[in-house]
Coordinates of C-alpha atoms in Angstrom, one line a residue:
X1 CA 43.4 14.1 27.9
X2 CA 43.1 11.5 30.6
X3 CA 45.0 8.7 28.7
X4 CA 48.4 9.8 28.4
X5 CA 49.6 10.2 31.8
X6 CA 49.2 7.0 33.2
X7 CA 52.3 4.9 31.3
X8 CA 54.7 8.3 31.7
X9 CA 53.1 9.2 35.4
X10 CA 55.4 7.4 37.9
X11 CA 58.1 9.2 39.2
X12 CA 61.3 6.6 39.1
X13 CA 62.6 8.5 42.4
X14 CA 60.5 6.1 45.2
X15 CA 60.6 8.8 47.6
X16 CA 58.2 10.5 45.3
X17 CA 55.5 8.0 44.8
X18 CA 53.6 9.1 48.1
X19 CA 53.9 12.8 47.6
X20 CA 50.7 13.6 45.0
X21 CA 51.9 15.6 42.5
X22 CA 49.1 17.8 40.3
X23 CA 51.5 18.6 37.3
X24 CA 51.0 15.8 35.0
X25 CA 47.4 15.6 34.8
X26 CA 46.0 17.7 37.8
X27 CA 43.4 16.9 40.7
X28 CA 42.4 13.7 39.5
X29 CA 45.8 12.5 38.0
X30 CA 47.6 9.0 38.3
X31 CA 49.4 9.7 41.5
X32 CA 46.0 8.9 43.7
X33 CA 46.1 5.8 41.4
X34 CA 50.0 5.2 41.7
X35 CA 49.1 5.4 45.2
X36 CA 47.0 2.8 45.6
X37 CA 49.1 0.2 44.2
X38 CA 52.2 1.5 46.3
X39 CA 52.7 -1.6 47.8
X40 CA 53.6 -3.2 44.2
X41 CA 56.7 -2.8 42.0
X42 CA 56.3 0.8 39.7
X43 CA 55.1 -1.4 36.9
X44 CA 51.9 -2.0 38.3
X45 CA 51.1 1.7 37.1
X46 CA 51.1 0.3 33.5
X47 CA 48.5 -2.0 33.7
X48 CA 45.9 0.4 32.5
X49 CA 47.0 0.6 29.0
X50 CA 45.8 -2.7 28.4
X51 CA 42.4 -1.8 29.6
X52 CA 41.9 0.6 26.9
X53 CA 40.9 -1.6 24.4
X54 CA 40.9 -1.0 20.9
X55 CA 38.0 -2.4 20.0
X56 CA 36.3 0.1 22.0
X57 CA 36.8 2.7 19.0
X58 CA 35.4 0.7 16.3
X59 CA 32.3 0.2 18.6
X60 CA 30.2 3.2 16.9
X61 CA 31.1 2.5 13.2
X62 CA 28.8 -0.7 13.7
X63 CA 26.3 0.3 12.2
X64 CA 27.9 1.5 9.0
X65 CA 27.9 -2.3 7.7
X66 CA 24.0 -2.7 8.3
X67 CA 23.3 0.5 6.0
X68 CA 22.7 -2.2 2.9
X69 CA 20.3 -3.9 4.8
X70 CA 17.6 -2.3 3.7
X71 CA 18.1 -3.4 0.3
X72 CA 16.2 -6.6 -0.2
X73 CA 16.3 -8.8 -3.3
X74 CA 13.4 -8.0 -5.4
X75 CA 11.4 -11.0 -4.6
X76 CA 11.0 -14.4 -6.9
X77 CA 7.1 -13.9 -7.9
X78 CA 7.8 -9.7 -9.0
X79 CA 10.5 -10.8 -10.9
X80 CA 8.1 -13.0 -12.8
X81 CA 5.8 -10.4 -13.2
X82 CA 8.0 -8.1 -14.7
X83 CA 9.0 -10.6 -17.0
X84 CA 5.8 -11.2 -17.7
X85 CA 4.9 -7.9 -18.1
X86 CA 8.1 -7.1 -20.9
X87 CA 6.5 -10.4 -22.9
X88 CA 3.0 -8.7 -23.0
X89 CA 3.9 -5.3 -23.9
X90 CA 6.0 -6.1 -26.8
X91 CA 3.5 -7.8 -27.8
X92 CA 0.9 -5.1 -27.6
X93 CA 3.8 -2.9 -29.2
X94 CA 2.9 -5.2 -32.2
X95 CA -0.4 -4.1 -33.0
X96 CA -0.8 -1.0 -31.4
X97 CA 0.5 0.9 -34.9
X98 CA -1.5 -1.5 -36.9
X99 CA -5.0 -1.7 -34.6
X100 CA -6.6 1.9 -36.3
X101 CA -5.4 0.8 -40.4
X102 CA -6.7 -2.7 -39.8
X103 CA -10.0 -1.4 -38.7
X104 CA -10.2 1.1 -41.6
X105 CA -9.8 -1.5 -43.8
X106 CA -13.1 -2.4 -43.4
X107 CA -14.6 0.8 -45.0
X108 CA -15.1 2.6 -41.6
X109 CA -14.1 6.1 -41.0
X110 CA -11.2 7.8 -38.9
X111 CA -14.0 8.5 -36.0
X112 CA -15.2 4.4 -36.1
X113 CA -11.6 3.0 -35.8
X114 CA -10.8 5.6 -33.0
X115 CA -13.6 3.7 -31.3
X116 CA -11.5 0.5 -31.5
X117 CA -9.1 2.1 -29.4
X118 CA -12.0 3.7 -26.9
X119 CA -13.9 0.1 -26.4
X120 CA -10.8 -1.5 -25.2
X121 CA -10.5 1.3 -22.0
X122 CA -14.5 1.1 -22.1
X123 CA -14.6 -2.1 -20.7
X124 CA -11.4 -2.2 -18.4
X125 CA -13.4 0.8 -16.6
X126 CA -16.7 -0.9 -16.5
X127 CA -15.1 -5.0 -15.8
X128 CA -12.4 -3.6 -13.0
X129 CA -14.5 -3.4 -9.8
X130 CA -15.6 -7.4 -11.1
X131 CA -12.0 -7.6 -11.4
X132 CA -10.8 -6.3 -8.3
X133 CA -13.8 -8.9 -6.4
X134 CA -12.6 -11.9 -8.2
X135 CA -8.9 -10.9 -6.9
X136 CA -10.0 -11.1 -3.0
X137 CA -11.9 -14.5 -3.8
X138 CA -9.5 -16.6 -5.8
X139 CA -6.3 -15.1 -5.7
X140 CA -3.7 -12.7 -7.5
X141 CA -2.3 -15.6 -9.7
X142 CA -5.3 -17.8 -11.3
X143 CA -6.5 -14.1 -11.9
X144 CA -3.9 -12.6 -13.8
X145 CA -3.6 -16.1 -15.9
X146 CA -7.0 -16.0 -16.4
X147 CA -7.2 -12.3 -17.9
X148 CA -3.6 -12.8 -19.7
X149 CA -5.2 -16.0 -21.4
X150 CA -8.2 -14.3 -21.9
X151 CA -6.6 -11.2 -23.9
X152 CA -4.7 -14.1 -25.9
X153 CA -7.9 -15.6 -27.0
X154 CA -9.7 -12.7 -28.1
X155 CA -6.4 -11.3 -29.8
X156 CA -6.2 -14.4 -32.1
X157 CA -9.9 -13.8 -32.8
X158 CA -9.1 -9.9 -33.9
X159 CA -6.8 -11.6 -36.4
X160 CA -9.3 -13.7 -37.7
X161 CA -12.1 -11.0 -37.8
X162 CA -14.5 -10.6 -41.1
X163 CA -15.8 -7.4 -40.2
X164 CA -16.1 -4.2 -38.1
X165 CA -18.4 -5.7 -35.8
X166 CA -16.3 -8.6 -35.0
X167 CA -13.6 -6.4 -34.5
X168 CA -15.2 -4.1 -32.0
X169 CA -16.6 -7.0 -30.3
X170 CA -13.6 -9.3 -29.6
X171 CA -11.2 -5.8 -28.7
X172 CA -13.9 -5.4 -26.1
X173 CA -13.6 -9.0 -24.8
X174 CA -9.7 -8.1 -25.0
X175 CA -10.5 -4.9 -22.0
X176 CA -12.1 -7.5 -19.8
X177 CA -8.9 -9.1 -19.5
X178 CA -6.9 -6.8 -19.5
X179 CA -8.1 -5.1 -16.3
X180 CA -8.3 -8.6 -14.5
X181 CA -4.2 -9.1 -15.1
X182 CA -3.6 -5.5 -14.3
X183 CA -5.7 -5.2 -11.3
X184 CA -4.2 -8.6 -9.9
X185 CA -0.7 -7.4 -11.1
X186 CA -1.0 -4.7 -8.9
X187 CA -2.4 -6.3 -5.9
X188 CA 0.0 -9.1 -6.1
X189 CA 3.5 -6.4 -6.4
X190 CA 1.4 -4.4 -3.1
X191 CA 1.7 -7.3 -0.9
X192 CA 4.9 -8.9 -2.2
X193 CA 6.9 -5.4 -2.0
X194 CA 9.2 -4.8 0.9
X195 CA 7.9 -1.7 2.2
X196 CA 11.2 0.3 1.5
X197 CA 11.3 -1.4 -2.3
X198 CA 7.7 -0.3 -3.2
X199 CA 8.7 2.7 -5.5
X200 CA 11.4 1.1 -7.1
X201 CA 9.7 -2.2 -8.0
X202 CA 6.8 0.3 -8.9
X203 CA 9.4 1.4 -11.3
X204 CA 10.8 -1.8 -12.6
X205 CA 7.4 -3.1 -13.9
X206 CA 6.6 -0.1 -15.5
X207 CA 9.6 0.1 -17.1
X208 CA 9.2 -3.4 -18.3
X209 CA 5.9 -2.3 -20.3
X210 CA 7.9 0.6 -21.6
X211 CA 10.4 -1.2 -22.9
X212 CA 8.0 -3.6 -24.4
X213 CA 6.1 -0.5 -26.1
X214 CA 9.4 0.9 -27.5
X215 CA 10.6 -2.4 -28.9
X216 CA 7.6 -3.4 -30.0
X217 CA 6.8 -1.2 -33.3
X218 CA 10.2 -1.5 -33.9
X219 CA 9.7 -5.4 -34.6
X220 CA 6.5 -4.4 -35.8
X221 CA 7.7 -2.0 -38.4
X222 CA 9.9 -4.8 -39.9
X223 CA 6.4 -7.0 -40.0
X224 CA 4.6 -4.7 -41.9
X225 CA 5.1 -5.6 -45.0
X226 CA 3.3 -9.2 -44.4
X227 CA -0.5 -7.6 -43.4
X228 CA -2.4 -6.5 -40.7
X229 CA -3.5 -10.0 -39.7
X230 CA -0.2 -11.2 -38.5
X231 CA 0.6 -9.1 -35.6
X232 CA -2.6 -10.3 -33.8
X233 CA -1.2 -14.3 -34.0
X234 CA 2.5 -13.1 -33.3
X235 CA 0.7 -11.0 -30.1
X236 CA -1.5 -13.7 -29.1
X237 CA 0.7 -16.4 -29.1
X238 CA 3.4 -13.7 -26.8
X239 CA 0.4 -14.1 -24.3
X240 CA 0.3 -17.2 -24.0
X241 CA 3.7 -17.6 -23.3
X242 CA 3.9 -15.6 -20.7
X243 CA 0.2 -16.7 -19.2
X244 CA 2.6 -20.2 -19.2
X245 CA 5.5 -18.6 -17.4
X246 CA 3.4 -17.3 -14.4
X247 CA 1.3 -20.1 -13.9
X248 CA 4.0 -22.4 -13.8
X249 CA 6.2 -20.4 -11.5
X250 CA 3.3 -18.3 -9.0
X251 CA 0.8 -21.0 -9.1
X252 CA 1.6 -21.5 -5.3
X253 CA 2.1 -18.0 -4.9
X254 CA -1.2 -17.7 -2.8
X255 CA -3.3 -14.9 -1.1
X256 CA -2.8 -13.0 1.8
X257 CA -0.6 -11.3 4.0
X258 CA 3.3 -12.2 3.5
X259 CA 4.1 -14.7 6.8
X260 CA 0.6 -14.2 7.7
X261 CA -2.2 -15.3 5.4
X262 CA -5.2 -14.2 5.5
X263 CA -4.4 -11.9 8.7
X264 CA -6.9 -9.5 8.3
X265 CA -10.0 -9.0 5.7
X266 CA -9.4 -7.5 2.3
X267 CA -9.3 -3.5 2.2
X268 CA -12.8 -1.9 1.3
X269 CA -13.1 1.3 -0.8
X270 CA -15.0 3.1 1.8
X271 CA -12.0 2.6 4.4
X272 CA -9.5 3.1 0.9
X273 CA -11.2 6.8 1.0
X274 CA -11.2 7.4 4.5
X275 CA -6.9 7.7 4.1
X276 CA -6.0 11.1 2.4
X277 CA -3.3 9.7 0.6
X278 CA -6.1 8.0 -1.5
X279 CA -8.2 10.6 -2.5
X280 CA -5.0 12.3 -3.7
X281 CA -3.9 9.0 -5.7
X282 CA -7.3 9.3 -7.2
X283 CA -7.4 12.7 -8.5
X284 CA -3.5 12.2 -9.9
X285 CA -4.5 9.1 -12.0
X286 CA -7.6 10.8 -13.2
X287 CA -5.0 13.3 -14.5
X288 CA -2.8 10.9 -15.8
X289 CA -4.9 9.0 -17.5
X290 CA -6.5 12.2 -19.2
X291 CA -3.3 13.3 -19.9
X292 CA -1.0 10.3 -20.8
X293 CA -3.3 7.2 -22.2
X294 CA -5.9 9.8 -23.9
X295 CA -4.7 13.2 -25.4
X296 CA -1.3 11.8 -25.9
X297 CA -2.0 8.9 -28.0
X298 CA -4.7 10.5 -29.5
X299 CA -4.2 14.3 -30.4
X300 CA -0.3 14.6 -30.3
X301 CA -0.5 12.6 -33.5
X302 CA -3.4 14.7 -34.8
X303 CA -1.4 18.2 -33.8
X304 CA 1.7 16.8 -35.4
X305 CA 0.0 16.0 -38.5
X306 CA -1.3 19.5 -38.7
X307 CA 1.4 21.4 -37.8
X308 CA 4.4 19.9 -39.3
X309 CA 5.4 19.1 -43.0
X310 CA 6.2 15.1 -42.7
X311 CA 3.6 15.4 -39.5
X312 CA 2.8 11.7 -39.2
X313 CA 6.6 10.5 -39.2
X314 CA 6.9 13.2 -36.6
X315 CA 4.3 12.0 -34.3
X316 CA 6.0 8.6 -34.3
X317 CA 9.0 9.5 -33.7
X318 CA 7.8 11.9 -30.4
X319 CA 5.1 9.1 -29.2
X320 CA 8.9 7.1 -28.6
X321 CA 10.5 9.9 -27.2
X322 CA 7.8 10.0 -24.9
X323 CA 8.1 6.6 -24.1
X324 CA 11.8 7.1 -24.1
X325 CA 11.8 9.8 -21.5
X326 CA 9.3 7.2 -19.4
X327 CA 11.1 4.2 -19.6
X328 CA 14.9 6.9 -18.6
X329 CA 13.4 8.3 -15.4
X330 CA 11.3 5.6 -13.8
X331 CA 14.3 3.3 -11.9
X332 CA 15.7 6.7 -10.9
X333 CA 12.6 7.6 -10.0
X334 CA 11.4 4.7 -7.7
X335 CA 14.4 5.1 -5.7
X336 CA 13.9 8.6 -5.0
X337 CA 10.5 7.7 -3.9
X338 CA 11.8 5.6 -1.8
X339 CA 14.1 7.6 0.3
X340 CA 12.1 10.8 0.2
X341 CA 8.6 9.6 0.0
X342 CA 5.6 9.9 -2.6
X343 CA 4.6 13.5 -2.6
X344 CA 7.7 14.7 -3.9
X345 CA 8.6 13.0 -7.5
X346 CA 4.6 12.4 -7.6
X347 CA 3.5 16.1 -7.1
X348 CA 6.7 17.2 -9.3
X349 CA 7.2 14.8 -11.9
X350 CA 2.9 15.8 -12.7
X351 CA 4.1 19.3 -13.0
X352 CA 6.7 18.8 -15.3
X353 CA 4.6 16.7 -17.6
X354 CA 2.0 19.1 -17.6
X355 CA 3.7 22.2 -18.8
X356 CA 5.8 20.2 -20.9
X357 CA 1.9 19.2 -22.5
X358 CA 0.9 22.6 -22.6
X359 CA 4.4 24.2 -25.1
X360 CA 3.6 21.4 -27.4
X361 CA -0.2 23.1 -28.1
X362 CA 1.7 26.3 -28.8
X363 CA 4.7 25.0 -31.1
X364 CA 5.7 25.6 -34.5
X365 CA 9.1 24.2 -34.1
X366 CA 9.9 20.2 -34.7
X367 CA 13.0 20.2 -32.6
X368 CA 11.1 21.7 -29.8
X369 CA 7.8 19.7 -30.5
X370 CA 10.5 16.7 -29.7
X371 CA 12.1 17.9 -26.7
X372 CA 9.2 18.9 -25.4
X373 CA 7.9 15.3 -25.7
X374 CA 10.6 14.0 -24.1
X375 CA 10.6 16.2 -21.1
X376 CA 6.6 15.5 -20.9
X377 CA 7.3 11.3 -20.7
X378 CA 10.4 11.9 -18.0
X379 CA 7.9 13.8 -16.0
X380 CA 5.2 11.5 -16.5
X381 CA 7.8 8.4 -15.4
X382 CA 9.2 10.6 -12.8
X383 CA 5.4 10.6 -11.0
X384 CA 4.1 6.9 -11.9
X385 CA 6.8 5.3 -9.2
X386 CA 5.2 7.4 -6.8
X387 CA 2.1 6.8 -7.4
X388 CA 1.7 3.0 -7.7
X389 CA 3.4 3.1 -4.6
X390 CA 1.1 5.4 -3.1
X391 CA -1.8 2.7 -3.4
X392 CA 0.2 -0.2 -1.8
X393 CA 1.3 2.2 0.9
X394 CA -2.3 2.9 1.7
X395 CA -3.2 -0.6 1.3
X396 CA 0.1 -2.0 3.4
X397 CA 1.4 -5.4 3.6
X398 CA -1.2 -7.4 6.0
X399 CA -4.4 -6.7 3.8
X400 CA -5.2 -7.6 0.4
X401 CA -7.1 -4.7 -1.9
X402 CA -8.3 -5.8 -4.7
X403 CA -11.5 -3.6 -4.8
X404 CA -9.3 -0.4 -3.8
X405 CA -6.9 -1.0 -6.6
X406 CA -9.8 -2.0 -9.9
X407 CA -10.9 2.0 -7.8
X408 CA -7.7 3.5 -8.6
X409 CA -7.4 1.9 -12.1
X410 CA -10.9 2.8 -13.0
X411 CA -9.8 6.4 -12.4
X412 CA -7.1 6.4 -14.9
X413 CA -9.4 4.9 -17.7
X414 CA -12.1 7.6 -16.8
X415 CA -9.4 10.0 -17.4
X416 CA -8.5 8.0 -21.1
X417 CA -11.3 7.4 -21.9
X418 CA -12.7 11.3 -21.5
X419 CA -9.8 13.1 -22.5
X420 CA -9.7 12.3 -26.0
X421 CA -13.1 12.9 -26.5
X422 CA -13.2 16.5 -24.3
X423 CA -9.8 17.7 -25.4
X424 CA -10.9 16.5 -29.4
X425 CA -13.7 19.1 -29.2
X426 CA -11.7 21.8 -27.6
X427 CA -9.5 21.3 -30.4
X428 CA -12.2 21.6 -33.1
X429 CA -13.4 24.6 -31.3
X430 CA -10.8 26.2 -29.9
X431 CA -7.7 25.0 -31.4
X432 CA -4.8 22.4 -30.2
X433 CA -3.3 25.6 -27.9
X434 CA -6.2 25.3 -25.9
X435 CA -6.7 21.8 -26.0
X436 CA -3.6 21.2 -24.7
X437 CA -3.6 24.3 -22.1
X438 CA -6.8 22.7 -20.5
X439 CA -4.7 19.2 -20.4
X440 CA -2.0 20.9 -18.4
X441 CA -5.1 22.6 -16.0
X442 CA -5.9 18.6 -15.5
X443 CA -2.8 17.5 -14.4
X444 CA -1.8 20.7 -12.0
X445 CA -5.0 20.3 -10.5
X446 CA -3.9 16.5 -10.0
X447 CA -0.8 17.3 -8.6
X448 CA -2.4 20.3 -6.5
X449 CA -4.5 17.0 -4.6
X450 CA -1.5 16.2 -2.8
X451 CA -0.7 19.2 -1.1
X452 CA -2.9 18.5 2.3
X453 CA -1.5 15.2 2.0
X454 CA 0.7 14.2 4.6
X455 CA 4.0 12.4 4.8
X456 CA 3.2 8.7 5.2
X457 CA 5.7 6.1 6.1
X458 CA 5.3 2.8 4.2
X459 CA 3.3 0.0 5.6

């Protein structure tokens, strides 16, 4: 209300300009002003318009252009993991449809080539802490080349397996590198990650695998007709490729802090479990694992099989609408992890998943059966995000944890490797309802493990 008066506030009359007069703008108006420039012409009065800027205005709206800041390019090396990672899961998409008939053809039961499957997460939990030492000594890339060329090699031996034994025995030389370029993976995307990027890069990787695992049967499918054998070379020679790609492109990648190698020693587990947020991570992967890598691949097929008329096409097509779901909510899902922290897509998307799990023990109807799946892998890709990003945020940028993440990892393969096994005998027991109702106990309990949990702001 103080700028208009002063270029209508002189009086024209000069036998006025001395007398103050309080109507235009009261006790502090432009006469005292007008006043003190008297001895001037009556344009001198105007010369404060000038001094009210525009510029001034725009002042606060400054910040407004810095908002995108925050969004920094994915770095160079993640990108080439994520590339990486898309090249190895279509590959595995390959011959994970193929793995159980390939070891039945030689004369083994169901129970013997479910064991194919189990030996693989048998020795990812048992290699991983190995893994996790041999990331803090030589480095996230060497590494993950060496356990993506390792996984190569004993691929192209499954393909040229003469019997069970061989089988078994080069699929469990496949877990031991596996966990190596999975534990350096993740130790690697920890420190590169911009603090604010962590759930969404989280997200981009794993939807890299998912994609890989959807388009892989597909190209699979089309292979079938040409043996069992063939998948393995096709798969093995994928690995190689993309062993090729990182090495070439992260070998300088290094070790240590981003702008400050080596600025503090690597993370411990004893420290890791000190911070609440990693306990909680813990318990949620256990539940995950139990949950998504065990009873799902192994007793949704069974249930659908039992339950349905055409059961086995059924369980293929839900074990993609799973992965569908997955691959649909994990970008959104990283983001919203993001902005609103860990707890909240973590603790919810868990939830979801696990009472989506627990209708499909209980359901007669195929188009439910489907949704059902569907809603259970959004949940499940809703929570991963969160989770990965949980780790690195415990973990931070300055320190390298390669021993805290083989810990976290070997929780999710305890939970794959014991829920097929204790949910199978519920089932035999009790039925798939309750087989499925104590899955969905499992994963509420994991969710529940982040309710002391405080809101922690990435490091």
């Amino acid at each position: 209300m103080d700028t208009p008066p002063p270029p209508s506030g002189p009086d024209p009359s000069p036998g006025h300009r001395s007398t103050p007069d309080p109507r235009p703008v009261g006790p502090r108006g432009t006469p005292a002003a007008g006043g003190a420039r008297e001895g001037g012409s009556g344009a001198a009065p105007q010369k404060p318009a000038p001094q009210k800027p525009a510029p001034q205005e725009p002042a606060p709206q400054e910040p407004a252009p810095q908002e995108p800041a925050p969004r920094e390019p994915v770095p160079r090396e993640i990108r080439v993991l994520i590339a990486a990672a898309f090249l190895i899961a279509i590959g595995f998409g390959l011959i994970a449809p193929i793995l159980p008939q390939f070891a039945r053809s030689f004369d083994v039961g169901v129970a013997a080539a479910g064991m194919i499957v189990s030996v693989f997460a048998l020795t990812r939990l048992l290699f991983a802490p190995v893994s996790g030492r041999l990331t803090d000594r030589l480095g996230e890339p060497a590494v993950y080349v060496g356990g993506v060329l390792t996984v190569a090699v004993s691929t192209l031996l499954c393909g040229l397996a003469g019997d069970y034994a061989q089988l078994m025995f080069f699929r469990a030389l496949g877990g031991i590198g596996s966990t190596m370029f999975t534990v350096s993976a993740m130790t690697m995307i920890a420190r590169l990650s911009p603090p604010s990027m962590r759930g969404r890069i989280s997200g981009m990787y794993a939807t890299a695998f998912l994609t890989g695992n959807i388009a892989g049967p597909i190209v699979g499918g089309l292979l079938a007709g040409l043996g069992y054998r063939l998948p393995f070379f096709i798969y093995g020679g994928t690995l190689v490729v993309a062993a090729g790609l990182v090495f070439v492109l992260l070998r300088h990648a290094g070790t240590g802090s981003r702008g400050n190698a080596a600025a503090k020693p690597p993370m411990s587990v004893r420290e890791a479990l000190g911070v609440s947020t990693y306990r909680a991570a813990l318990c949620s992967g256990f539940a995950n694992g139990w949950s998504t890598f065990g009873v799902r691949t192994a007793l949704v097929p069974l249930f659908a099989a039992q339950t349905f008329i055409h059961g086995d096409a059924y369980a293929g097509v839900a074990l993609a609408l799973f992965a569908a779901g997955n691959a649909v909510s994990q970008p959104f899902a990283g983001r919203v992890s993001d902005l609103y922290g860990r707890r909240v897509p973590l603790m919810s998307g868990l939830a979801v998943a696990s009472l989506a799990m627990a209708g499909i023990g209980f359901t007669s109807s195929v188009p439910l059966f489907l949704v059902l799946a569907v809603v259970s892998g959004a949940g499940t890709g809703f929570m991963n995000p969160a989770q990965q990003a949980a780790v690195a945020d415990v973990i931070g940028a300055d320190r390298t944890g390669g021993k805290v993440l083989a810990t976290f990892q070997m929780s999710v393969d305890l939970g794959a490797i014991l829920g097929p096994v204790l949910a199978g005998l519920i089932a035999d027991r009790l039925g798939f309802g309750f087989a499925f109702g104590m899955t969905a106990a499992i994963g509420l309990l994991g969710a529940a493990a982040w309710l002391p949990v405080r809101a922690r702001r990435p490091a």
